[in-house]
Short mmCIF file of C-alpha atoms and ligand atoms in Angstrom, two decimals:
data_model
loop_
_atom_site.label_atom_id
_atom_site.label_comp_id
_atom_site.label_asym_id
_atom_site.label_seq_id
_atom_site.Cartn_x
_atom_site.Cartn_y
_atom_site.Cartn_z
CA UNK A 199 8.51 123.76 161.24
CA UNK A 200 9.54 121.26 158.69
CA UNK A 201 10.68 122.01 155.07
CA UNK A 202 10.54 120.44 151.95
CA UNK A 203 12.59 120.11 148.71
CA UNK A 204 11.93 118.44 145.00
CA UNK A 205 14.13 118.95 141.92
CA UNK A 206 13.03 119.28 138.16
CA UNK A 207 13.29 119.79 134.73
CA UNK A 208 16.82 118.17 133.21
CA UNK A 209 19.33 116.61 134.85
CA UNK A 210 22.74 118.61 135.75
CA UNK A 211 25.64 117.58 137.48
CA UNK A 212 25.20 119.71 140.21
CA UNK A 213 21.34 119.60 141.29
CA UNK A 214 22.32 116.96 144.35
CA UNK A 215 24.85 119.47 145.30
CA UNK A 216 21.82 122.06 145.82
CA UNK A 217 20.09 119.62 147.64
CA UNK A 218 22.70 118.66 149.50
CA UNK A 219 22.76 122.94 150.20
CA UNK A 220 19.20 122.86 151.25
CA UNK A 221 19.56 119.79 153.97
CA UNK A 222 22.79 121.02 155.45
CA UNK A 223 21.36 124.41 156.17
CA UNK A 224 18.57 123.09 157.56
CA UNK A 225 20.69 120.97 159.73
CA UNK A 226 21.96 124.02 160.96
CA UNK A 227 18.84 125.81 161.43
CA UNK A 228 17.13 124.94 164.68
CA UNK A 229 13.73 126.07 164.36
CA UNK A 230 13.46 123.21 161.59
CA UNK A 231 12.46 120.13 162.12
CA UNK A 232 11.73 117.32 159.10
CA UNK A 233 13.49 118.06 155.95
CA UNK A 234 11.54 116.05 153.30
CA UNK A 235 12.07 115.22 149.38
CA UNK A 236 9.29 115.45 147.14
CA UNK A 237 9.49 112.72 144.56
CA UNK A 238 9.26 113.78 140.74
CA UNK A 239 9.18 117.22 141.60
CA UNK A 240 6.17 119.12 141.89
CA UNK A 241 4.27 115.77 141.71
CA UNK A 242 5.52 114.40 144.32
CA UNK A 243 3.64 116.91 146.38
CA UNK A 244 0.53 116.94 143.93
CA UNK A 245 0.35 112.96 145.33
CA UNK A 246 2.09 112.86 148.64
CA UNK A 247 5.23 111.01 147.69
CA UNK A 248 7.42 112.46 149.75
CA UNK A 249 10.88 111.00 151.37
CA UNK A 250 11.85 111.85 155.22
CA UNK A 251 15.63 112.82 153.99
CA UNK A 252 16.86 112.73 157.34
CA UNK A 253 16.62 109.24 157.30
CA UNK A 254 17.97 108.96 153.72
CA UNK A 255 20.90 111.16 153.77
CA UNK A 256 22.37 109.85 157.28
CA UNK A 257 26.18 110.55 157.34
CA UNK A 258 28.58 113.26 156.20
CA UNK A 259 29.88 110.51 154.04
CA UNK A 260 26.33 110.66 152.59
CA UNK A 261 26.52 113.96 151.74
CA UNK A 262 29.60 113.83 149.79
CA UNK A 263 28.68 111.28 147.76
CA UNK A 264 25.19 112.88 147.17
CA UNK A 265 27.23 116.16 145.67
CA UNK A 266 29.29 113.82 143.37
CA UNK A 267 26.03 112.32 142.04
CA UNK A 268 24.43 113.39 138.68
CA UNK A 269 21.31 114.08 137.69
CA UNK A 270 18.80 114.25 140.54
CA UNK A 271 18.39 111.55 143.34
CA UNK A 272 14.15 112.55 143.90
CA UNK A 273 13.56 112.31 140.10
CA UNK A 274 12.52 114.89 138.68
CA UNK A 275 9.25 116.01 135.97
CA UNK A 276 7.92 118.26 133.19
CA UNK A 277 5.02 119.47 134.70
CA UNK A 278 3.21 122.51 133.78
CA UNK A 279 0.78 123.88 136.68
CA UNK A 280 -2.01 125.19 135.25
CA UNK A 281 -2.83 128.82 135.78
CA UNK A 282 -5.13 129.33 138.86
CA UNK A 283 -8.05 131.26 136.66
CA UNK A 284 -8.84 127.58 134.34
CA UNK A 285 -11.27 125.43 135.31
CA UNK A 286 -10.37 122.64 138.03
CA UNK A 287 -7.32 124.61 138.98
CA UNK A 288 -7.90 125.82 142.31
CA UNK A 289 -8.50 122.52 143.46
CA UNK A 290 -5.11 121.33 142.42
CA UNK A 291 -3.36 124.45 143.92
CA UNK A 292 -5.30 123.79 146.91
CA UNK A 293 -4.43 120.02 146.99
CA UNK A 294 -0.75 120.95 147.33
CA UNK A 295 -1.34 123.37 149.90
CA UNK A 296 -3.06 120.55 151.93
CA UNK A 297 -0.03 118.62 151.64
CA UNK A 298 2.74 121.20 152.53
CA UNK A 299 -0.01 122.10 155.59
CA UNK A 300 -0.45 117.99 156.26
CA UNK A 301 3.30 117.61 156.88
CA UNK A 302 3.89 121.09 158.73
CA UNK A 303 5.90 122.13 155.78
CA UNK A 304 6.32 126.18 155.83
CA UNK A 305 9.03 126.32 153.28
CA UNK A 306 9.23 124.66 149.69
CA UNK A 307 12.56 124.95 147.36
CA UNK A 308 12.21 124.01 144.21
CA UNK A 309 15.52 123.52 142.24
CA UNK A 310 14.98 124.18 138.23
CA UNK A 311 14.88 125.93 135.52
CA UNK A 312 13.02 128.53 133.89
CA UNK A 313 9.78 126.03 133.67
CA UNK A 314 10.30 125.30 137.15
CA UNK A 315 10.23 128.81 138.46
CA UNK A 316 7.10 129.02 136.20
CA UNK A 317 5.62 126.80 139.50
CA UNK A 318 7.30 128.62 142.29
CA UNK A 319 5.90 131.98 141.16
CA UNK A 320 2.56 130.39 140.79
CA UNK A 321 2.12 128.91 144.00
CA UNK A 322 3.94 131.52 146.16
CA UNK A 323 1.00 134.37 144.25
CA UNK A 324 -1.92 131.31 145.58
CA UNK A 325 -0.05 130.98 149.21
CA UNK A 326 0.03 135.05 149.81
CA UNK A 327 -3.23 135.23 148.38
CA UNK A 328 -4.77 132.65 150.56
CA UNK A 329 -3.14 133.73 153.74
CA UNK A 330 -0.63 130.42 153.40
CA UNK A 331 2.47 131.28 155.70
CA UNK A 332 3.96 128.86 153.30
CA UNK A 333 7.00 130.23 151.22
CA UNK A 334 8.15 128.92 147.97
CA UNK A 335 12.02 129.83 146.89
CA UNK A 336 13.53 128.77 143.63
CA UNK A 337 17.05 127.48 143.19
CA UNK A 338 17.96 127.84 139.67
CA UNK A 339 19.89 124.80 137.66
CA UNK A 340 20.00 123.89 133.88
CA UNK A 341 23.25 123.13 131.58
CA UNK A 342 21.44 125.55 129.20
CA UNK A 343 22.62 128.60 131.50
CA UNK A 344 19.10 130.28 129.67
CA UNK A 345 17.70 131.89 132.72
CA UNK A 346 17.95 135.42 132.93
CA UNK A 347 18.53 137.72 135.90
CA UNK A 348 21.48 135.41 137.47
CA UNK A 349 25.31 135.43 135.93
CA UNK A 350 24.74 131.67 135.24
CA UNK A 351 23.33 129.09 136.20
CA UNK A 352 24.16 125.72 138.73
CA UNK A 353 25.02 122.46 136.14
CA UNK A 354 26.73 124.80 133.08
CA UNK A 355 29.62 124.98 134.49
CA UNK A 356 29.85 121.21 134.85
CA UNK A 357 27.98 120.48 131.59
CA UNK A 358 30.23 122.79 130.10
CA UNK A 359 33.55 121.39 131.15
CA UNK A 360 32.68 118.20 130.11
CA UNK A 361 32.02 119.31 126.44
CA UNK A 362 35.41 121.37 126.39
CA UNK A 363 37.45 118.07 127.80
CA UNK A 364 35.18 116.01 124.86
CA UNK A 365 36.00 118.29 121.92
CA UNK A 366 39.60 118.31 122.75
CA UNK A 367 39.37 114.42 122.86
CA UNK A 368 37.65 114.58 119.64
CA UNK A 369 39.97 117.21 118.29
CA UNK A 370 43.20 114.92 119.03
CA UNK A 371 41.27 111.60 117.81
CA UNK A 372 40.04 112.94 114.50
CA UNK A 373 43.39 114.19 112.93
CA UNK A 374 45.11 110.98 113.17
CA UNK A 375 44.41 110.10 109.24
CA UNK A 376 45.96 111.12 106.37
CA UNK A 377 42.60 111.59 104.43
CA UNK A 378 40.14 115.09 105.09
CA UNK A 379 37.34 114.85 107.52
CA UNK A 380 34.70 116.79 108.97
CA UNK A 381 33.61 116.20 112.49
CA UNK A 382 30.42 117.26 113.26
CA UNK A 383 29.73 117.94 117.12
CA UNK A 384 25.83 118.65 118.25
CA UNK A 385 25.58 120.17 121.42
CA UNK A 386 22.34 120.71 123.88
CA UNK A 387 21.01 123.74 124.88
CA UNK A 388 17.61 124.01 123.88
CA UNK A 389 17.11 127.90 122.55
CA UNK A 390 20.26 129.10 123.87
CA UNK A 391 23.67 128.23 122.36
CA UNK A 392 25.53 129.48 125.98
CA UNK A 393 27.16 125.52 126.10
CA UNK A 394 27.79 125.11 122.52
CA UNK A 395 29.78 128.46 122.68
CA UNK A 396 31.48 127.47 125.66
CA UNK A 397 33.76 125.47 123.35
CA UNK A 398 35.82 128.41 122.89
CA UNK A 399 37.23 128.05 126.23
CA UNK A 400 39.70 125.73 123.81
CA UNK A 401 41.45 128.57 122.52
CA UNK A 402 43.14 129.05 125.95
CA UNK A 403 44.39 125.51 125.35
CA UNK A 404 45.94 126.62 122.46
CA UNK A 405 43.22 124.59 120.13
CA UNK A 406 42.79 126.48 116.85
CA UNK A 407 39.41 124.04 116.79
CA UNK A 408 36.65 124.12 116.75
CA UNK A 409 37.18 125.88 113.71
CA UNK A 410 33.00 126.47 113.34
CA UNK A 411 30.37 127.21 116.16
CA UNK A 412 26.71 127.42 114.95
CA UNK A 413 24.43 128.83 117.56
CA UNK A 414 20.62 129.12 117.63
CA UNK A 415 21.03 132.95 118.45
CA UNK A 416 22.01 133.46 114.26
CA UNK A 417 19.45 132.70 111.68
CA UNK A 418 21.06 129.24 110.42
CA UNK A 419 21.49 128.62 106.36
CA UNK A 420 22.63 125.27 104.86
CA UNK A 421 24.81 126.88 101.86
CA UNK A 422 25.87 129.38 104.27
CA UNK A 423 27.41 126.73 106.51
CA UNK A 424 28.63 124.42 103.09
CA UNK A 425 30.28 127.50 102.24
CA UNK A 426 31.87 127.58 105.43
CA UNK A 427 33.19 124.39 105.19
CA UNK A 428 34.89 124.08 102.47
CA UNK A 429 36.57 127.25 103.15
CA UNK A 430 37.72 125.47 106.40
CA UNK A 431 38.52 122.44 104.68
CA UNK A 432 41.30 124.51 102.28
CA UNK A 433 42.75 125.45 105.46
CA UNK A 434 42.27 122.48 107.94
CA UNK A 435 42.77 118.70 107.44
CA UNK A 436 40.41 117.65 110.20
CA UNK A 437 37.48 120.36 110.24
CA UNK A 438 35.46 120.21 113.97
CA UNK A 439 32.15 122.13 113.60
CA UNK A 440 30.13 122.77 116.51
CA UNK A 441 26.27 123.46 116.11
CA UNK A 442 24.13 123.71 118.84
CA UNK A 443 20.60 121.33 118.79
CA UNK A 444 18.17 124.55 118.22
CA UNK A 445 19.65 125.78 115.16
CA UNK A 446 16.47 126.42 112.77
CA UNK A 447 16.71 123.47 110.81
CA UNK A 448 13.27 122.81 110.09
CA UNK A 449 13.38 122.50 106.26
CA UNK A 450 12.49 118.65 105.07
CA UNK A 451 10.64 118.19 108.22
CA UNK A 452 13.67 117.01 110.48
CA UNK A 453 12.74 117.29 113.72
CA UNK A 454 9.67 115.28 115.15
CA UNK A 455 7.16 117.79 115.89
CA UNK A 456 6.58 116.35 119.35
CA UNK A 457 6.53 118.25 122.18
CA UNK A 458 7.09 118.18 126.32
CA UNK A 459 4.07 119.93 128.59
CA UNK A 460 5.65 123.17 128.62
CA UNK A 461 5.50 123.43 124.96
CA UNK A 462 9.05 122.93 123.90
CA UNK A 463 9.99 120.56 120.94
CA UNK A 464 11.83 117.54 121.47
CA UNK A 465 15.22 119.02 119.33
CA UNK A 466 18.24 116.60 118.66
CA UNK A 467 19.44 115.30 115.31
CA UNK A 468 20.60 118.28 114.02
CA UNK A 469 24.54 116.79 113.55
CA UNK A 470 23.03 114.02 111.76
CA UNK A 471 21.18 115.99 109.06
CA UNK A 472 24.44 118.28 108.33
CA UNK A 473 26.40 115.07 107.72
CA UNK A 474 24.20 113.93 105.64
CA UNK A 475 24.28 117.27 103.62
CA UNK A 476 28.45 117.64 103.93
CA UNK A 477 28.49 113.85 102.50
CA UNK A 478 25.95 114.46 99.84
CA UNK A 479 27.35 117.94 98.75
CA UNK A 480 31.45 117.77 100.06
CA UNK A 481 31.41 114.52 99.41
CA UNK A 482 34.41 113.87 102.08
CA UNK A 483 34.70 111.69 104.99
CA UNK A 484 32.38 112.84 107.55
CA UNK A 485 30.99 111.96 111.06
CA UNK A 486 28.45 113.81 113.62
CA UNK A 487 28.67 112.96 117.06
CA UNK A 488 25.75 114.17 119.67
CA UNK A 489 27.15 114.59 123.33
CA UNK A 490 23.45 113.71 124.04
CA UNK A 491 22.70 113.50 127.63
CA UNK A 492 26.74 112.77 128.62
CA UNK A 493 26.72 116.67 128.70
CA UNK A 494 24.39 116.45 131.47
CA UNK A 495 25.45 113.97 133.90
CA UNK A 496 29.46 113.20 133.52
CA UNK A 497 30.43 113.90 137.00
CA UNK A 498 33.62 112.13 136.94
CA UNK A 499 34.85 115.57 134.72
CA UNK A 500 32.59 118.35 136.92
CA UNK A 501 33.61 121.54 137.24
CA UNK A 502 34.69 122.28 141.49
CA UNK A 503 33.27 125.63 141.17
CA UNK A 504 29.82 124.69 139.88
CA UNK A 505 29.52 121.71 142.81
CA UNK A 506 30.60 123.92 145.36
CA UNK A 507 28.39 127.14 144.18
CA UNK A 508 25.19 124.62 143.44
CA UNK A 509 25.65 123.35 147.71
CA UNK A 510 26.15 127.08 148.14
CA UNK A 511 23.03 128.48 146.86
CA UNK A 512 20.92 125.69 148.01
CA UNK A 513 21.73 126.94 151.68
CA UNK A 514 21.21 130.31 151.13
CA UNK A 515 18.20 129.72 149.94
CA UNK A 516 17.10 128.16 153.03
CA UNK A 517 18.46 131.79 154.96
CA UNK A 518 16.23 133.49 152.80
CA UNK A 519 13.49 131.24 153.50
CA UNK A 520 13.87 131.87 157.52
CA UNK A 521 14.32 135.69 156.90
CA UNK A 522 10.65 135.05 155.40
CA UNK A 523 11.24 135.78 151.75
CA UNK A 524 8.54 133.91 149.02
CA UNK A 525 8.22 134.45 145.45
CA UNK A 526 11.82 134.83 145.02
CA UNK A 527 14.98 132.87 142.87
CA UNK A 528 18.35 132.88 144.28
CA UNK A 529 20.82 134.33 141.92
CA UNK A 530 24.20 135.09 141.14
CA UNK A 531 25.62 138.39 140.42
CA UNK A 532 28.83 138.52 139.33
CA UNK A 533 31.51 141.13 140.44
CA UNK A 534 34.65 140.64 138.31
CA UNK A 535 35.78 138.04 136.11
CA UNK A 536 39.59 137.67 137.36
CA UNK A 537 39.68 137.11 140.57
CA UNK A 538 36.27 135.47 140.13
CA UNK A 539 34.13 136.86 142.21
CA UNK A 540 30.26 136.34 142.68
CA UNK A 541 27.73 136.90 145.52
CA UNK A 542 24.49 134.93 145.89
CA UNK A 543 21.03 137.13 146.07
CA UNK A 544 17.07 136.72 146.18
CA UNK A 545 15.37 137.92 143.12
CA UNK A 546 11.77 138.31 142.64
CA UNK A 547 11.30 134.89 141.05
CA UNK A 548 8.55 136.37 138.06
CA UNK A 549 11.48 138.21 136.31
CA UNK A 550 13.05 134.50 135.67
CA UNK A 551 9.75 132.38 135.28
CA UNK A 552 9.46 131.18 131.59
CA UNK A 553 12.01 133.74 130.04
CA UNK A 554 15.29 132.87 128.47
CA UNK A 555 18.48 134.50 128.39
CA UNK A 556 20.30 133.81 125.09
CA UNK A 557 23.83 133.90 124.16
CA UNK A 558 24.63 138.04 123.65
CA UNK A 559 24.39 138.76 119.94
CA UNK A 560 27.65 141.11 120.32
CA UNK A 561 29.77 137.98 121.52
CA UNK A 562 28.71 136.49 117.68
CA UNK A 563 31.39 137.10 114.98
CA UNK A 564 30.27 138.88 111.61
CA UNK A 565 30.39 135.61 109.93
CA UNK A 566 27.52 134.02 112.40
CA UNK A 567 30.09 130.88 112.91
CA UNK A 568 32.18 131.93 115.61
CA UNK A 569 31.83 133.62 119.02
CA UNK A 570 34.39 136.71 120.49
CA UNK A 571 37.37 136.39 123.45
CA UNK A 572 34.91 138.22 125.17
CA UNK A 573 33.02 134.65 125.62
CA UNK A 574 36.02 132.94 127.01
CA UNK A 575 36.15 135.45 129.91
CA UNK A 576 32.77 135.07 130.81
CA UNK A 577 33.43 130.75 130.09
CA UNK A 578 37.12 130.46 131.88
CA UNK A 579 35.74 130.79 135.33
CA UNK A 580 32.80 128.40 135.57
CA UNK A 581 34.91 125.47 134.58
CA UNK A 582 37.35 125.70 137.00
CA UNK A 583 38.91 123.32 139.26
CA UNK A 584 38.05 119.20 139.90
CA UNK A 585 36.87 116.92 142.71
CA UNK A 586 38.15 114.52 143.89
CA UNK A 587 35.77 111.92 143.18
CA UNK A 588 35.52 109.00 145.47
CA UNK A 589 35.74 105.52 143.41
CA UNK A 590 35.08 102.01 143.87
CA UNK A 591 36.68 99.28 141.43
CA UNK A 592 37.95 101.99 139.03
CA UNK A 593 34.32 103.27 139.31
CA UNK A 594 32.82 107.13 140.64
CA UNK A 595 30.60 105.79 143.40
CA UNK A 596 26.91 107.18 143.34
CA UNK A 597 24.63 108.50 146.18
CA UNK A 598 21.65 105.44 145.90
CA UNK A 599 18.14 105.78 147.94
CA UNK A 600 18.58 102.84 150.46
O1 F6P B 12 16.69 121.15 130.31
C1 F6P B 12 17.87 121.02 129.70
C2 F6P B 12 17.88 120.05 128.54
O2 F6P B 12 18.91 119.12 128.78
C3 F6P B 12 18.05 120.73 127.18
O3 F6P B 12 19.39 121.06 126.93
C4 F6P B 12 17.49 119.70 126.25
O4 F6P B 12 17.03 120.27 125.05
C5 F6P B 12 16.34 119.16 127.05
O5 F6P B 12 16.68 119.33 128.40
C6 F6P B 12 16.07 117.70 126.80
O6 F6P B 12 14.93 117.35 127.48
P1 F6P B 12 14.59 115.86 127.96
O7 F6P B 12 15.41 115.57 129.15
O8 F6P B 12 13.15 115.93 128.30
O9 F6P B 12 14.90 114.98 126.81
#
């Protein structure tokens, strides 16, 4: 039999290293033959674009540079498959079948998010339906750490690391002056403030900043937060904020309005309109900075634990695949906190498809602009440890499709 895998939804650190999980187990696994890549996820399959990754990923050399490459090496896509009851669908659903039978491929991973799982419960419901001995098994990954069921997600603990080692940068950089300031730091995360509160991991660096976290989980309000301010101001020269990009800030029509296939509205910008607010209301010096899609892909900074755990669940993935398990979403469950401990298990793949797992409402201070000690417990261990990158004229080298 022959296998195939295809990566979607946004880019994380650690989505190569699940890849690189997927091919190494199959290497290992001798009833498998061809392990191919399906280009631009799900579309890849939807118009035969796939890669032979044997012939792609040829050394172990390969492999390790693949893991210490962000974002995802078979591109990746937004796309939404349509439920099988609307008109035209079946024909798509069985155009991908024809594929996956075309190429003898009996197993399909599909490494995403919640959207992404969206797909894999869809087509593994057509396969058993049909009689398909085809199995579809989700590997999660986003830096939003929004899908339910698992402790967190593949890429957080990366993306995550990355924004604590950037704050503290920004921390030391803005208190140099003699004047006041307000720094301003917009973090991604979509409906789920998990990254933007995983900037309390500073504490345990003895950083009494950031002194404000806004997260989408509270109802946001502008003299709320001015309020906030200038109480921190009285007590801080250099005040660091931290606001997460889905705050409700709709008022004055700030965000575009646009939105991807799956619904979701383009967010970003949010840091910009609070300085303009600060400046126009404080009145002090005042910058926002937006960590953009840095927070995504800085490998150089990743988090060991997140690369090895992402090449970790890719394989056993693959195991459950060859035990004959469809439908389902690996997971992580954890089992205590210090030592860090956490075992990898199939879970029916329709309690994670399209549902989000906010940040807990109890870890949220009173004052909706701070988050509990309990967070930094549940932070501490996904951050841990570094690679040790390879480099090439002061450079991190990247995996490249020869
Ligand atoms: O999927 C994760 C994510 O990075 C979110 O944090 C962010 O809101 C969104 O993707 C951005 O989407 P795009 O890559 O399409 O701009």
């Amino acid at each position: 039999m022959n296998i195939a895998a295809a990566q979607s939804g946004g880019p994380t650190c650690a989505i190569n290293a699940s890849l690189v999980g997927v091919f190494s187990e199959a290497l290992k696994t001798p009833q498998i033959d061809a392990v191919f890549g399906s280009i631009n996820g799900i579309e890849g399959i939807i118009n035969d674009d796939l890669v032979d990754l044997k012939r792609m990923i040829r050394t172990n050399e390969d492999m390790e540079l693949l893991k210490q490459t962000p974002s995802t090496i078979l591109g990746s896509c937004r796309y939404k498959l349509p439920d099988i009851e609307t008109d035209g669908a079946e024909e798509l659903y069985q155009k991908i079948i024809a594929c996956l039978d075309r190429h003898r491929i009996e197993a399909f991973f599909y490494i995403g998010g919640n959207d992404s799982m969206d797909t894999v419960e869809k087509l593994s419901e057509y396969a058993l339906n049909i009689g398909s001995r085809i199995r579809f098994v989700g590997i999660p990954k986003t830096i939003d750490n929004d899908l339910p069921v698992t402790d967190h997600t593949p890429g957080f603990g990366s993306a995550a690391k990355y924004v604590n080692v950037t704050v503290q940068e920004i921390i030391r950089d803005s208190s140099v002056y003699s004047i006041d300031s307000v720094t301003i730091i917009e973090i991604m995360g979509r409906h789920a403030g998990w990254l933007a509160a995983s900037t309390c991991v500073l504490r345990t660096n003895d950083e009494t900043a950031p002194h404000l976290i806004y997260l989408p989980e509270s109802d946001f309000d502008a003299d709320r937060f001015l309020e906030d301010v200038r109480a921190e101001r009285a007590k801080h020269k250099a005040v660091i904020a931290v606001v997460s990009e889905g705050i409700e800030l709709e008022a004055g029509g700030m965000r575009s309005g646009m939105v991807d296939n799956f619904g979701h509205k383009y967010l970003s910008g949010v840091g910009n309109v609070l300085e303009n607010l600060v400046r126009e209301e404080i009145g002090c010096k005042v910058r926002s900075i937006e960590l953009n899609v840095m927070q995504r892909c800085s490998s150089h900074i990743c988090s060991a634990v997140d690369i090895s755990e992402a090449e970790r669940i890719g394989a056993a993935a693959v195991r459950a695949a060859m035990e004959g398990k469809t439908g389902v979403t690996m997971v992580f469950r954890r089992l205590s906190d210090k030592p860090y401990v956490v075992t990898i298990e199939p879970a029916d793949t329709s309690l994670l498809a399209n549902k989000e797992k906010l940040f807990p409402k109890e870890w949220i201070t009173a004052s909706k602009n701070q988050v509990s000690d309990e967070a930094v417990k549940y932070f501490l261990p996904l951050i841990m440890g570094e690679v040790n990158i390879a480099m090439k004229n002061g450079l991190p080298l990247h995996f490249k499709i020869r």
